[in-house]
Amino acid sequence: MSGIMKWFIHNPIAANLMMFLLIIGGLVGLQKVSKESFPSVRPNQIEVSVAYLGAGPEEVEERIVIRIEEAVYDLEGVKRVRSTAREGIGFVTIEAVDDYDMQRLLNDVKSRVDSINTFPRLSERPNISQPIFNNSVMRIALAADLPE
């Protein structure tokens, strides 16, 4: 038997005191834990999407995506810029450094993207947003051979 186990066997008051402290600590911690049915997570990302109907991916990349990338890559707080050009739409995802003020970065991105005046005439206005992920905590399925 190890030394600490022997010590607790010979000192039952210390074992009971430790158990009591663990229970109190658990109850105090339980009160401070946030409980949400559908927790929302705000990632350190900002998404910019621009629709350019009728254009192929190459044209979307040249006329939309590259211009947005050039406008935002040097902003303070930007960690990485990723983009995707598809037929008729371009997406640019701007990832921020950890613990950076996302509202400030969102405002900076909006001002930079809104100042681009070389978008094609047929393109729509840029949609700039910070995504929110809502994931359910659990799913329950009930099954039985009974009528409804």
mmCIF file of N, CA and C in Angstrom:
data_model
loop_
_atom_site.group_PDB
_atom_site.id
_atom_site.type_symbol
_atom_site.label_atom_id
_atom_site.label_comp_id
_atom_site.label_asym_id
_atom_site.label_seq_id
_atom_site.Cartn_x
_atom_site.Cartn_y
_atom_site.Cartn_z
ATOM 1 N N MET A 1 0.841 -1.172 0.000
ATOM 2 C CA MET A 1 0.000 0.000 0.000
ATOM 3 C C MET A 1 0.891 1.241 0.000
ATOM 4 N N SER A 2 0.504 2.232 -0.778
ATOM 5 C CA SER A 2 1.347 3.428 -0.891
ATOM 6 C C SER A 2 1.284 4.265 0.380
ATOM 7 N N GLY A 3 2.221 5.169 0.514
ATOM 8 C CA GLY A 3 2.357 5.965 1.720
ATOM 9 C C GLY A 3 1.170 6.887 1.968
ATOM 10 N N ILE A 4 0.630 7.491 0.930
ATOM 11 C CA ILE A 4 -0.468 8.437 1.143
ATOM 12 C C ILE A 4 -1.739 7.716 1.557
ATOM 13 N N MET A 5 -1.955 6.520 1.014
ATOM 14 C CA MET A 5 -3.133 5.744 1.401
ATOM 15 C C MET A 5 -3.043 5.332 2.864
ATOM 16 N N LYS A 6 -1.867 4.905 3.287
ATOM 17 C CA LYS A 6 -1.666 4.524 4.693
ATOM 18 C C LYS A 6 -1.936 5.716 5.606
ATOM 19 N N TRP A 7 -1.465 6.870 5.180
ATOM 20 C CA TRP A 7 -1.634 8.073 6.004
ATOM 21 C C TRP A 7 -3.115 8.399 6.175
ATOM 22 N N PHE A 8 -3.909 8.306 5.052
ATOM 23 C CA PHE A 8 -5.332 8.584 5.149
ATOM 24 C C PHE A 8 -6.062 7.534 5.989
ATOM 25 N N ILE A 9 -5.607 6.273 5.964
ATOM 26 C CA ILE A 9 -6.225 5.235 6.793
ATOM 27 C C ILE A 9 -5.994 5.539 8.271
ATOM 28 N N HIS A 10 -4.804 5.993 8.600
ATOM 29 C CA HIS A 10 -4.487 6.284 9.998
ATOM 30 C C HIS A 10 -5.004 7.660 10.443
ATOM 31 N N ASN A 11 -5.429 8.515 9.503
ATOM 32 C CA ASN A 11 -5.941 9.841 9.826
ATOM 33 C C ASN A 11 -7.310 10.038 9.159
ATOM 34 N N PRO A 12 -8.357 9.397 9.682
ATOM 35 C CA PRO A 12 -9.671 9.487 9.028
ATOM 36 C C PRO A 12 -10.261 10.902 9.066
ATOM 37 N N ILE A 13 -9.898 11.705 10.021
ATOM 38 C CA ILE A 13 -10.414 13.080 10.082
ATOM 39 C C ILE A 13 -9.903 13.874 8.873
ATOM 40 N N ALA A 14 -8.653 13.689 8.499
ATOM 41 C CA ALA A 14 -8.102 14.390 7.331
ATOM 42 C C ALA A 14 -8.799 13.931 6.051
ATOM 43 N N ALA A 15 -9.100 12.640 5.945
ATOM 44 C CA ALA A 15 -9.799 12.124 4.758
ATOM 45 C C ALA A 15 -11.208 12.709 4.668
ATOM 46 N N ASN A 16 -11.909 12.760 5.817
ATOM 47 C CA ASN A 16 -13.256 13.333 5.825
ATOM 48 C C ASN A 16 -13.223 14.833 5.527
ATOM 49 N N LEU A 17 -12.239 15.537 6.066
ATOM 50 C CA LEU A 17 -12.099 16.964 5.793
ATOM 51 C C LEU A 17 -11.835 17.219 4.304
ATOM 52 N N MET A 18 -10.988 16.393 3.714
ATOM 53 C CA MET A 18 -10.702 16.543 2.282
ATOM 54 C C MET A 18 -11.953 16.266 1.452
ATOM 55 N N MET A 19 -12.739 15.234 1.820
ATOM 56 C CA MET A 19 -13.972 14.921 1.106
ATOM 57 C C MET A 19 -14.956 16.094 1.240
ATOM 58 N N PHE A 20 -15.067 16.662 2.428
ATOM 59 C CA PHE A 20 -15.958 17.792 2.671
ATOM 60 C C PHE A 20 -15.548 19.003 1.816
ATOM 61 N N LEU A 21 -14.260 19.297 1.734
ATOM 62 C CA LEU A 21 -13.777 20.414 0.918
ATOM 63 C C LEU A 21 -14.042 20.179 -0.574
ATOM 64 N N LEU A 22 -13.886 18.951 -1.031
ATOM 65 C CA LEU A 22 -14.171 18.640 -2.433
ATOM 66 C C LEU A 22 -15.653 18.822 -2.752
ATOM 67 N N ILE A 23 -16.522 18.413 -1.855
ATOM 68 C CA ILE A 23 -17.958 18.574 -2.079
ATOM 69 C C ILE A 23 -18.335 20.050 -2.088
ATOM 70 N N ILE A 24 -17.830 20.820 -1.143
ATOM 71 C CA ILE A 24 -18.114 22.265 -1.106
ATOM 72 C C ILE A 24 -17.567 22.943 -2.362
ATOM 73 N N GLY A 25 -16.347 22.600 -2.760
ATOM 74 C CA GLY A 25 -15.765 23.182 -3.980
ATOM 75 C C GLY A 25 -16.587 22.844 -5.218
ATOM 76 N N GLY A 26 -17.097 21.624 -5.292
ATOM 77 C CA GLY A 26 -17.946 21.228 -6.416
ATOM 78 C C GLY A 26 -19.251 22.001 -6.449
ATOM 79 N N LEU A 27 -19.877 22.200 -5.292
ATOM 80 C CA LEU A 27 -21.130 22.956 -5.246
ATOM 81 C C LEU A 27 -20.921 24.423 -5.601
ATOM 82 N N VAL A 28 -19.829 25.013 -5.144
ATOM 83 C CA VAL A 28 -19.525 26.406 -5.491
ATOM 84 C C VAL A 28 -19.239 26.511 -6.984
ATOM 85 N N GLY A 29 -18.478 25.571 -7.519
ATOM 86 C CA GLY A 29 -18.176 25.590 -8.948
ATOM 87 C C GLY A 29 -19.402 25.373 -9.803
ATOM 88 N N LEU A 30 -20.343 24.565 -9.321
ATOM 89 C CA LEU A 30 -21.571 24.299 -10.069
ATOM 90 C C LEU A 30 -22.395 25.570 -10.260
ATOM 91 N N GLN A 31 -22.363 26.452 -9.289
ATOM 92 C CA GLN A 31 -23.111 27.706 -9.392
ATOM 93 C C GLN A 31 -22.504 28.655 -10.426
ATOM 94 N N LYS A 32 -21.206 28.538 -10.655
ATOM 95 C CA LYS A 32 -20.523 29.462 -11.566
ATOM 96 C C LYS A 32 -20.451 28.960 -13.001
ATOM 97 N N VAL A 33 -20.782 27.708 -13.238
ATOM 98 C CA VAL A 33 -20.728 27.144 -14.587
ATOM 99 C C VAL A 33 -21.936 27.657 -15.364
ATOM 100 N N SER A 34 -21.683 28.210 -16.546
ATOM 101 C CA SER A 34 -22.796 28.706 -17.352
ATOM 102 C C SER A 34 -23.501 27.541 -18.029
ATOM 103 N N LYS A 35 -24.818 27.660 -18.089
ATOM 104 C CA LYS A 35 -25.635 26.593 -18.663
ATOM 105 C C LYS A 35 -26.455 27.176 -19.802
ATOM 106 N N GLU A 36 -26.303 26.632 -21.011
ATOM 107 C CA GLU A 36 -27.060 27.088 -22.166
ATOM 108 C C GLU A 36 -27.571 25.876 -22.924
ATOM 109 N N SER A 37 -28.799 25.963 -23.397
ATOM 110 C CA SER A 37 -29.344 24.872 -24.197
ATOM 111 C C SER A 37 -28.712 24.848 -25.581
ATOM 112 N N PHE A 38 -28.572 26.017 -26.176
ATOM 113 C CA PHE A 38 -27.971 26.142 -27.491
ATOM 114 C C PHE A 38 -26.838 27.155 -27.408
ATOM 115 N N PRO A 39 -25.648 26.725 -26.999
ATOM 116 C CA PRO A 39 -24.549 27.682 -26.831
ATOM 117 C C PRO A 39 -24.119 28.261 -28.173
ATOM 118 N N SER A 40 -23.862 29.558 -28.172
ATOM 119 C CA SER A 40 -23.378 30.207 -29.384
ATOM 120 C C SER A 40 -21.896 30.503 -29.219
ATOM 121 N N VAL A 41 -21.164 30.222 -30.265
ATOM 122 C CA VAL A 41 -19.721 30.412 -30.262
ATOM 123 C C VAL A 41 -19.384 31.437 -31.338
ATOM 124 N N ARG A 42 -18.660 32.459 -30.956
ATOM 125 C CA ARG A 42 -18.200 33.454 -31.930
ATOM 126 C C ARG A 42 -16.727 33.189 -32.217
ATOM 127 N N PRO A 43 -16.431 32.657 -33.376
ATOM 128 C CA PRO A 43 -15.030 32.407 -33.701
ATOM 129 C C PRO A 43 -14.301 33.715 -34.009
ATOM 130 N N ASN A 44 -12.992 33.655 -34.029
ATOM 131 C CA ASN A 44 -12.175 34.829 -34.356
ATOM 132 C C ASN A 44 -12.086 34.983 -35.869
ATOM 133 N N GLN A 45 -13.234 35.077 -36.522
ATOM 134 C CA GLN A 45 -13.262 35.179 -37.977
ATOM 135 C C GLN A 45 -14.265 36.231 -38.414
ATOM 136 N N ILE A 46 -13.972 36.797 -39.564
ATOM 137 C CA ILE A 46 -14.905 37.705 -40.235
ATOM 138 C C ILE A 46 -15.032 37.201 -41.666
ATOM 139 N N GLU A 47 -16.259 37.118 -42.137
ATOM 140 C CA GLU A 47 -16.508 36.621 -43.489
ATOM 141 C C GLU A 47 -16.992 37.757 -44.379
ATOM 142 N N VAL A 48 -16.424 37.803 -45.574
ATOM 143 C CA VAL A 48 -16.847 38.776 -46.582
ATOM 144 C C VAL A 48 -17.268 37.972 -47.809
ATOM 145 N N SER A 49 -18.475 38.192 -48.275
ATOM 146 C CA SER A 49 -18.939 37.504 -49.480
ATOM 147 C C SER A 49 -19.509 38.530 -50.448
ATOM 148 N N VAL A 50 -19.211 38.321 -51.720
ATOM 149 C CA VAL A 50 -19.694 39.219 -52.771
ATOM 150 C C VAL A 50 -20.226 38.365 -53.906
ATOM 151 N N ALA A 51 -21.465 38.581 -54.252
ATOM 152 C CA ALA A 51 -22.072 37.870 -55.369
ATOM 153 C C ALA A 51 -21.782 38.618 -56.665
ATOM 154 N N TYR A 52 -21.378 37.852 -57.672
ATOM 155 C CA TYR A 52 -21.112 38.403 -58.998
ATOM 156 C C TYR A 52 -21.719 37.427 -59.995
ATOM 157 N N LEU A 53 -23.011 37.559 -60.198
ATOM 158 C CA LEU A 53 -23.765 36.589 -60.988
ATOM 159 C C LEU A 53 -23.297 36.569 -62.436
ATOM 160 N N GLY A 54 -23.201 35.363 -62.952
ATOM 161 C CA GLY A 54 -22.803 35.179 -64.342
ATOM 162 C C GLY A 54 -21.311 35.108 -64.571
ATOM 163 N N ALA A 55 -20.512 35.266 -63.547
ATOM 164 C CA ALA A 55 -19.052 35.247 -63.697
ATOM 165 C C ALA A 55 -18.510 33.885 -63.294
ATOM 166 N N GLY A 56 -17.458 33.465 -63.968
ATOM 167 C CA GLY A 56 -16.786 32.223 -63.630
ATOM 168 C C GLY A 56 -15.846 32.409 -62.448
ATOM 169 N N PRO A 57 -15.329 31.319 -61.915
ATOM 170 C CA PRO A 57 -14.444 31.414 -60.746
ATOM 171 C C PRO A 57 -13.195 32.270 -60.990
ATOM 172 N N GLU A 58 -12.611 32.183 -62.181
ATOM 173 C CA GLU A 58 -11.411 32.971 -62.460
ATOM 174 C C GLU A 58 -11.712 34.465 -62.451
ATOM 175 N N GLU A 59 -12.842 34.822 -63.051
ATOM 176 C CA GLU A 59 -13.225 36.233 -63.099
ATOM 177 C C GLU A 59 -13.580 36.751 -61.696
ATOM 178 N N VAL A 60 -14.245 35.918 -60.895
ATOM 179 C CA VAL A 60 -14.568 36.300 -59.517
ATOM 180 C C VAL A 60 -13.288 36.504 -58.720
ATOM 181 N N GLU A 61 -12.317 35.619 -58.931
ATOM 182 C CA GLU A 61 -11.051 35.751 -58.217
ATOM 183 C C GLU A 61 -10.333 37.046 -58.584
ATOM 184 N N GLU A 62 -10.232 37.319 -59.875
ATOM 185 C CA GLU A 62 -9.495 38.496 -60.329
ATOM 186 C C GLU A 62 -10.183 39.807 -59.953
ATOM 187 N N ARG A 63 -11.491 39.868 -60.104
ATOM 188 C CA ARG A 63 -12.195 41.143 -59.956
ATOM 189 C C ARG A 63 -12.766 41.391 -58.557
ATOM 190 N N ILE A 64 -12.907 40.324 -57.757
ATOM 191 C CA ILE A 64 -13.523 40.482 -56.429
ATOM 192 C C ILE A 64 -12.552 40.079 -55.324
ATOM 193 N N VAL A 65 -12.165 38.811 -55.322
ATOM 194 C CA VAL A 65 -11.434 38.224 -54.193
ATOM 195 C C VAL A 65 -10.071 38.879 -53.991
ATOM 196 N N ILE A 66 -9.306 39.022 -55.036
ATOM 197 C CA ILE A 66 -7.955 39.597 -54.903
ATOM 198 C C ILE A 66 -8.029 41.041 -54.414
ATOM 199 N N ARG A 67 -9.020 41.786 -54.852
ATOM 200 C CA ARG A 67 -9.158 43.183 -54.407
ATOM 201 C C ARG A 67 -9.494 43.269 -52.923
ATOM 202 N N ILE A 68 -10.329 42.333 -52.447
ATOM 203 C CA ILE A 68 -10.649 42.323 -51.014
ATOM 204 C C ILE A 68 -9.423 41.909 -50.209
ATOM 205 N N GLU A 69 -8.710 40.871 -50.678
ATOM 206 C CA GLU A 69 -7.503 40.420 -49.973
ATOM 207 C C GLU A 69 -6.480 41.542 -49.856
ATOM 208 N N GLU A 70 -6.259 42.266 -50.949
ATOM 209 C CA GLU A 70 -5.287 43.364 -50.932
ATOM 210 C C GLU A 70 -5.713 44.487 -49.989
ATOM 211 N N ALA A 71 -7.016 44.648 -49.810
ATOM 212 C CA ALA A 71 -7.496 45.733 -48.950
ATOM 213 C C ALA A 71 -7.373 45.405 -47.469
ATOM 214 N N VAL A 72 -7.432 44.123 -47.083
ATOM 215 C CA VAL A 72 -7.511 43.792 -45.657
ATOM 216 C C VAL A 72 -6.294 43.059 -45.089
ATOM 217 N N TYR A 73 -5.365 42.614 -45.923
ATOM 218 C CA TYR A 73 -4.287 41.754 -45.417
ATOM 219 C C TYR A 73 -3.376 42.459 -44.410
ATOM 220 N N ASP A 74 -3.249 43.778 -44.501
ATOM 221 C CA ASP A 74 -2.315 44.498 -43.625
ATOM 222 C C ASP A 74 -2.987 45.171 -42.430
ATOM 223 N N LEU A 75 -4.249 44.841 -42.168
ATOM 224 C CA LEU A 75 -4.928 45.415 -41.004
ATOM 225 C C LEU A 75 -4.336 44.871 -39.714
ATOM 226 N N GLU A 76 -4.352 45.696 -38.691
ATOM 227 C CA GLU A 76 -3.878 45.256 -37.379
ATOM 228 C C GLU A 76 -4.844 44.206 -36.828
ATOM 229 N N GLY A 77 -4.306 43.111 -36.339
ATOM 230 C CA GLY A 77 -5.121 42.049 -35.766
ATOM 231 C C GLY A 77 -5.422 40.920 -36.718
ATOM 232 N N VAL A 78 -5.022 41.027 -37.982
ATOM 233 C CA VAL A 78 -5.285 39.968 -38.952
ATOM 234 C C VAL A 78 -4.185 38.911 -38.854
ATOM 235 N N LYS A 79 -4.611 37.675 -38.637
ATOM 236 C CA LYS A 79 -3.671 36.561 -38.539
ATOM 237 C C LYS A 79 -3.517 35.866 -39.892
ATOM 238 N N ARG A 80 -4.651 35.608 -40.565
ATOM 239 C CA ARG A 80 -4.614 34.887 -41.832
ATOM 240 C C ARG A 80 -5.819 35.287 -42.668
ATOM 241 N N VAL A 81 -5.633 35.312 -43.981
ATOM 242 C CA VAL A 81 -6.714 35.608 -44.912
ATOM 243 C C VAL A 81 -6.836 34.424 -45.865
ATOM 244 N N ARG A 82 -8.018 33.830 -45.910
ATOM 245 C CA ARG A 82 -8.287 32.718 -46.817
ATOM 246 C C ARG A 82 -9.441 33.099 -47.728
ATOM 247 N N SER A 83 -9.419 32.616 -48.940
ATOM 248 C CA SER A 83 -10.491 32.992 -49.859
ATOM 249 C C SER A 83 -10.863 31.826 -50.757
ATOM 250 N N THR A 84 -12.088 31.925 -51.274
ATOM 251 C CA THR A 84 -12.625 30.927 -52.187
ATOM 252 C C THR A 84 -13.390 31.666 -53.274
ATOM 253 N N ALA A 85 -13.132 31.300 -54.514
ATOM 254 C CA ALA A 85 -13.863 31.884 -55.637
ATOM 255 C C ALA A 85 -14.647 30.767 -56.310
ATOM 256 N N ARG A 86 -15.935 30.947 -56.388
ATOM 257 C CA ARG A 86 -16.811 29.988 -57.047
ATOM 258 C C ARG A 86 -17.554 30.698 -58.159
ATOM 259 N N GLU A 87 -18.290 29.937 -58.912
ATOM 260 C CA GLU A 87 -19.053 30.538 -59.992
ATOM 261 C C GLU A 87 -20.135 31.440 -59.419
ATOM 262 N N GLY A 88 -20.012 32.722 -59.646
ATOM 263 C CA GLY A 88 -21.017 33.688 -59.220
ATOM 264 C C GLY A 88 -20.838 34.268 -57.832
ATOM 265 N N ILE A 89 -19.847 33.820 -57.083
ATOM 266 C CA ILE A 89 -19.686 34.362 -55.726
ATOM 267 C C ILE A 89 -18.252 34.168 -55.240
ATOM 268 N N GLY A 90 -17.791 35.122 -54.442
ATOM 269 C CA GLY A 90 -16.462 35.034 -53.847
ATOM 270 C C GLY A 90 -16.552 35.174 -52.338
ATOM 271 N N PHE A 91 -15.783 34.356 -51.613
ATOM 272 C CA PHE A 91 -15.758 34.384 -50.150
ATOM 273 C C PHE A 91 -14.346 34.696 -49.686
ATOM 274 N N VAL A 92 -14.230 35.575 -48.709
ATOM 275 C CA VAL A 92 -12.947 35.866 -48.070
ATOM 276 C C VAL A 92 -13.163 35.722 -46.572
ATOM 277 N N THR A 93 -12.350 34.881 -45.925
ATOM 278 C CA THR A 93 -12.425 34.677 -44.484
ATOM 279 C C THR A 93 -11.187 35.288 -43.854
ATOM 280 N N ILE A 94 -11.389 36.194 -42.925
ATOM 281 C CA ILE A 94 -10.289 36.884 -42.248
ATOM 282 C C ILE A 94 -10.233 36.362 -40.822
ATOM 283 N N GLU A 95 -9.128 35.723 -40.483
ATOM 284 C CA GLU A 95 -8.948 35.178 -39.140
ATOM 285 C C GLU A 95 -8.135 36.154 -38.312
ATOM 286 N N ALA A 96 -8.603 36.437 -37.105
ATOM 287 C CA ALA A 96 -7.941 37.410 -36.228
ATOM 288 C C ALA A 96 -7.006 36.698 -35.261
ATOM 289 N N VAL A 97 -6.055 37.449 -34.764
ATOM 290 C CA VAL A 97 -5.170 36.918 -33.724
ATOM 291 C C VAL A 97 -5.999 36.726 -32.454
ATOM 292 N N ASP A 98 -5.535 35.858 -31.573
ATOM 293 C CA ASP A 98 -6.258 35.577 -30.337
ATOM 294 C C ASP A 98 -6.384 36.830 -29.474
ATOM 295 N N ASP A 99 -7.515 36.962 -28.818
ATOM 296 C CA ASP A 99 -7.796 38.064 -27.875
ATOM 297 C C ASP A 99 -7.762 39.440 -28.521
ATOM 298 N N TYR A 100 -8.061 39.517 -29.803
ATOM 299 C CA TYR A 100 -8.144 40.819 -30.460
ATOM 300 C C TYR A 100 -9.603 41.260 -30.454
ATOM 301 N N ASP A 101 -9.838 42.559 -30.358
ATOM 302 C CA ASP A 101 -11.195 43.110 -30.333
ATOM 303 C C ASP A 101 -11.852 42.896 -31.701
ATOM 304 N N MET A 102 -12.796 41.952 -31.747
ATOM 305 C CA MET A 102 -13.407 41.582 -33.017
ATOM 306 C C MET A 102 -14.306 42.697 -33.565
ATOM 307 N N GLN A 103 -14.927 43.477 -32.707
ATOM 308 C CA GLN A 103 -15.762 44.574 -33.185
ATOM 309 C C GLN A 103 -14.917 45.626 -33.892
ATOM 310 N N ARG A 104 -13.749 45.893 -33.347
ATOM 311 C CA ARG A 104 -12.841 46.854 -33.985
ATOM 312 C C ARG A 104 -12.373 46.336 -35.347
ATOM 313 N N LEU A 105 -12.012 45.053 -35.396
ATOM 314 C CA LEU A 105 -11.568 44.476 -36.662
ATOM 315 C C LEU A 105 -12.708 44.458 -37.677
ATOM 316 N N LEU A 106 -13.921 44.145 -37.225
ATOM 317 C CA LEU A 106 -15.073 44.143 -38.122
ATOM 318 C C LEU A 106 -15.297 45.536 -38.714
ATOM 319 N N ASN A 107 -15.188 46.561 -37.887
ATOM 320 C CA ASN A 107 -15.342 47.933 -38.389
ATOM 321 C C ASN A 107 -14.241 48.303 -39.371
ATOM 322 N N ASP A 108 -12.993 47.882 -39.068
ATOM 323 C CA ASP A 108 -11.880 48.162 -39.981
ATOM 324 C C ASP A 108 -12.074 47.467 -41.318
ATOM 325 N N VAL A 109 -12.508 46.216 -41.282
ATOM 326 C CA VAL A 109 -12.737 45.464 -42.529
ATOM 327 C C VAL A 109 -13.858 46.117 -43.316
ATOM 328 N N LYS A 110 -14.940 46.507 -42.647
ATOM 329 C CA LYS A 110 -16.049 47.156 -43.350
ATOM 330 C C LYS A 110 -15.592 48.438 -44.032
ATOM 331 N N SER A 111 -14.813 49.248 -43.342
ATOM 332 C CA SER A 111 -14.375 50.508 -43.949
ATOM 333 C C SER A 111 -13.448 50.265 -45.125
ATOM 334 N N ARG A 112 -12.556 49.276 -45.003
ATOM 335 C CA ARG A 112 -11.639 48.995 -46.114
ATOM 336 C C ARG A 112 -12.396 48.424 -47.312
ATOM 337 N N VAL A 113 -13.301 47.477 -47.078
ATOM 338 C CA VAL A 113 -14.029 46.859 -48.197
ATOM 339 C C VAL A 113 -14.983 47.865 -48.833
ATOM 340 N N ASP A 114 -15.620 48.693 -48.027
ATOM 341 C CA ASP A 114 -16.525 49.700 -48.588
ATOM 342 C C ASP A 114 -15.776 50.760 -49.397
ATOM 343 N N SER A 115 -14.489 50.929 -49.141
ATOM 344 C CA SER A 115 -13.728 51.925 -49.895
ATOM 345 C C SER A 115 -13.262 51.404 -51.249
ATOM 346 N N ILE A 116 -13.455 50.120 -51.521
ATOM 347 C CA ILE A 116 -13.081 49.569 -52.841
ATOM 348 C C ILE A 116 -14.128 50.026 -53.842
ATOM 349 N N ASN A 117 -13.702 50.786 -54.815
ATOM 350 C CA ASN A 117 -14.651 51.280 -55.819
ATOM 351 C C ASN A 117 -14.392 50.686 -57.199
ATOM 352 N N THR A 118 -13.589 49.623 -57.245
ATOM 353 C CA THR A 118 -13.268 49.003 -58.535
ATOM 354 C C THR A 118 -13.955 47.660 -58.725
ATOM 355 N N PHE A 119 -14.999 47.377 -57.919
ATOM 356 C CA PHE A 119 -15.753 46.153 -58.145
ATOM 357 C C PHE A 119 -16.508 46.271 -59.461
ATOM 358 N N PRO A 120 -16.779 45.165 -60.112
ATOM 359 C CA PRO A 120 -17.548 45.215 -61.362
ATOM 360 C C PRO A 120 -18.950 45.792 -61.136
ATOM 361 N N ARG A 121 -19.479 46.366 -62.192
ATOM 362 C CA ARG A 121 -20.780 47.010 -62.113
ATOM 363 C C ARG A 121 -21.901 46.020 -61.780
ATOM 364 N N LEU A 122 -21.765 44.791 -62.261
ATOM 365 C CA LEU A 122 -22.810 43.793 -62.064
ATOM 366 C C LEU A 122 -22.697 43.045 -60.736
ATOM 367 N N SER A 123 -21.688 43.332 -59.951
ATOM 368 C CA SER A 123 -21.548 42.642 -58.665
ATOM 369 C C SER A 123 -22.458 43.295 -57.629
ATOM 370 N N GLU A 124 -22.831 42.500 -56.638
ATOM 371 C CA GLU A 124 -23.672 43.022 -55.565
ATOM 372 C C GLU A 124 -22.800 43.623 -54.475
ATOM 373 N N ARG A 125 -23.441 44.271 -53.523
ATOM 374 C CA ARG A 125 -22.698 44.877 -52.408
ATOM 375 C C ARG A 125 -22.080 43.785 -51.546
ATOM 376 N N PRO A 126 -20.906 44.024 -50.991
ATOM 377 C CA PRO A 126 -20.274 43.026 -50.120
ATOM 378 C C PRO A 126 -21.084 42.801 -48.848
ATOM 379 N N ASN A 127 -21.157 41.545 -48.440
ATOM 380 C CA ASN A 127 -21.806 41.167 -47.190
ATOM 381 C C ASN A 127 -20.699 40.840 -46.192
ATOM 382 N N ILE A 128 -20.567 41.657 -45.150
ATOM 383 C CA ILE A 128 -19.481 41.507 -44.177
ATOM 384 C C ILE A 128 -20.109 41.164 -42.834
ATOM 385 N N SER A 129 -19.679 40.037 -42.237
ATOM 386 C CA SER A 129 -20.279 39.626 -40.972
ATOM 387 C C SER A 129 -19.314 38.767 -40.168
ATOM 388 N N GLN A 130 -19.616 38.671 -38.889
ATOM 389 C CA GLN A 130 -18.896 37.751 -38.018
ATOM 390 C C GLN A 130 -19.837 36.585 -37.766
ATOM 391 N N PRO A 131 -19.447 35.376 -38.163
ATOM 392 C CA PRO A 131 -20.366 34.235 -38.022
ATOM 393 C C PRO A 131 -20.578 33.859 -36.568
ATOM 394 N N ILE A 132 -21.744 33.298 -36.304
ATOM 395 C CA ILE A 132 -22.077 32.764 -34.990
ATOM 396 C C ILE A 132 -22.476 31.313 -35.198
ATOM 397 N N PHE A 133 -21.839 30.421 -34.469
ATOM 398 C CA PHE A 133 -22.145 29.008 -34.577
ATOM 399 C C PHE A 133 -23.049 28.615 -33.421
ATOM 400 N N ASN A 134 -24.221 28.098 -33.733
ATOM 401 C CA ASN A 134 -25.141 27.582 -32.724
ATOM 402 C C ASN A 134 -25.191 26.071 -32.866
ATOM 403 N N ASN A 135 -24.638 25.377 -31.910
ATOM 404 C CA ASN A 135 -24.633 23.922 -31.932
ATOM 405 C C ASN A 135 -25.438 23.410 -30.754
ATOM 406 N N SER A 136 -26.250 22.412 -31.000
ATOM 407 C CA SER A 136 -27.011 21.844 -29.902
ATOM 408 C C SER A 136 -26.089 21.025 -29.006
ATOM 409 N N VAL A 137 -26.422 20.991 -27.737
ATOM 410 C CA VAL A 137 -25.607 20.273 -26.771
ATOM 411 C C VAL A 137 -25.869 18.784 -26.856
ATOM 412 N N MET A 138 -27.141 18.412 -27.016
ATOM 413 C CA MET A 138 -27.462 16.999 -27.119
ATOM 414 C C MET A 138 -28.693 16.815 -27.985
ATOM 415 N N ARG A 139 -28.854 15.596 -28.470
ATOM 416 C CA ARG A 139 -30.034 15.226 -29.236
ATOM 417 C C ARG A 139 -30.586 13.965 -28.615
ATOM 418 N N ILE A 140 -31.897 13.920 -28.527
ATOM 419 C CA ILE A 140 -32.556 12.770 -27.928
ATOM 420 C C ILE A 140 -33.504 12.190 -28.959
ATOM 421 N N ALA A 141 -33.461 10.882 -29.114
ATOM 422 C CA ALA A 141 -34.374 10.190 -30.002
ATOM 423 C C ALA A 141 -35.113 9.130 -29.193
ATOM 424 N N LEU A 142 -36.432 9.139 -29.313
ATOM 425 C CA LEU A 142 -37.259 8.152 -28.636
ATOM 426 C C LEU A 142 -37.845 7.203 -29.672
ATOM 427 N N ALA A 143 -37.857 5.934 -29.357
ATOM 428 C CA ALA A 143 -38.405 4.944 -30.275
ATOM 429 C C ALA A 143 -39.171 3.907 -29.477
ATOM 430 N N ALA A 144 -40.313 3.468 -30.036
ATOM 431 C CA ALA A 144 -41.117 2.437 -29.376
ATOM 432 C C ALA A 144 -42.066 1.844 -30.387
ATOM 433 N N ASP A 145 -42.527 0.647 -30.110
ATOM 434 C CA ASP A 145 -43.514 0.001 -30.958
ATOM 435 C C ASP A 145 -44.916 0.274 -30.439
ATOM 436 N N LEU A 146 -45.246 1.538 -30.286
ATOM 437 C CA LEU A 146 -46.534 1.961 -29.764
ATOM 438 C C LEU A 146 -47.151 2.946 -30.743
ATOM 439 N N PRO A 147 -48.460 3.077 -30.759
ATOM 440 C CA PRO A 147 -49.080 4.091 -31.617
ATOM 441 C C PRO A 147 -48.747 5.493 -31.104
ATOM 442 N N GLU A 148 -48.852 6.425 -31.989
ATOM 443 C CA GLU A 148 -48.487 7.795 -31.648
ATOM 444 C C GLU A 148 -49.341 8.354 -30.533
#
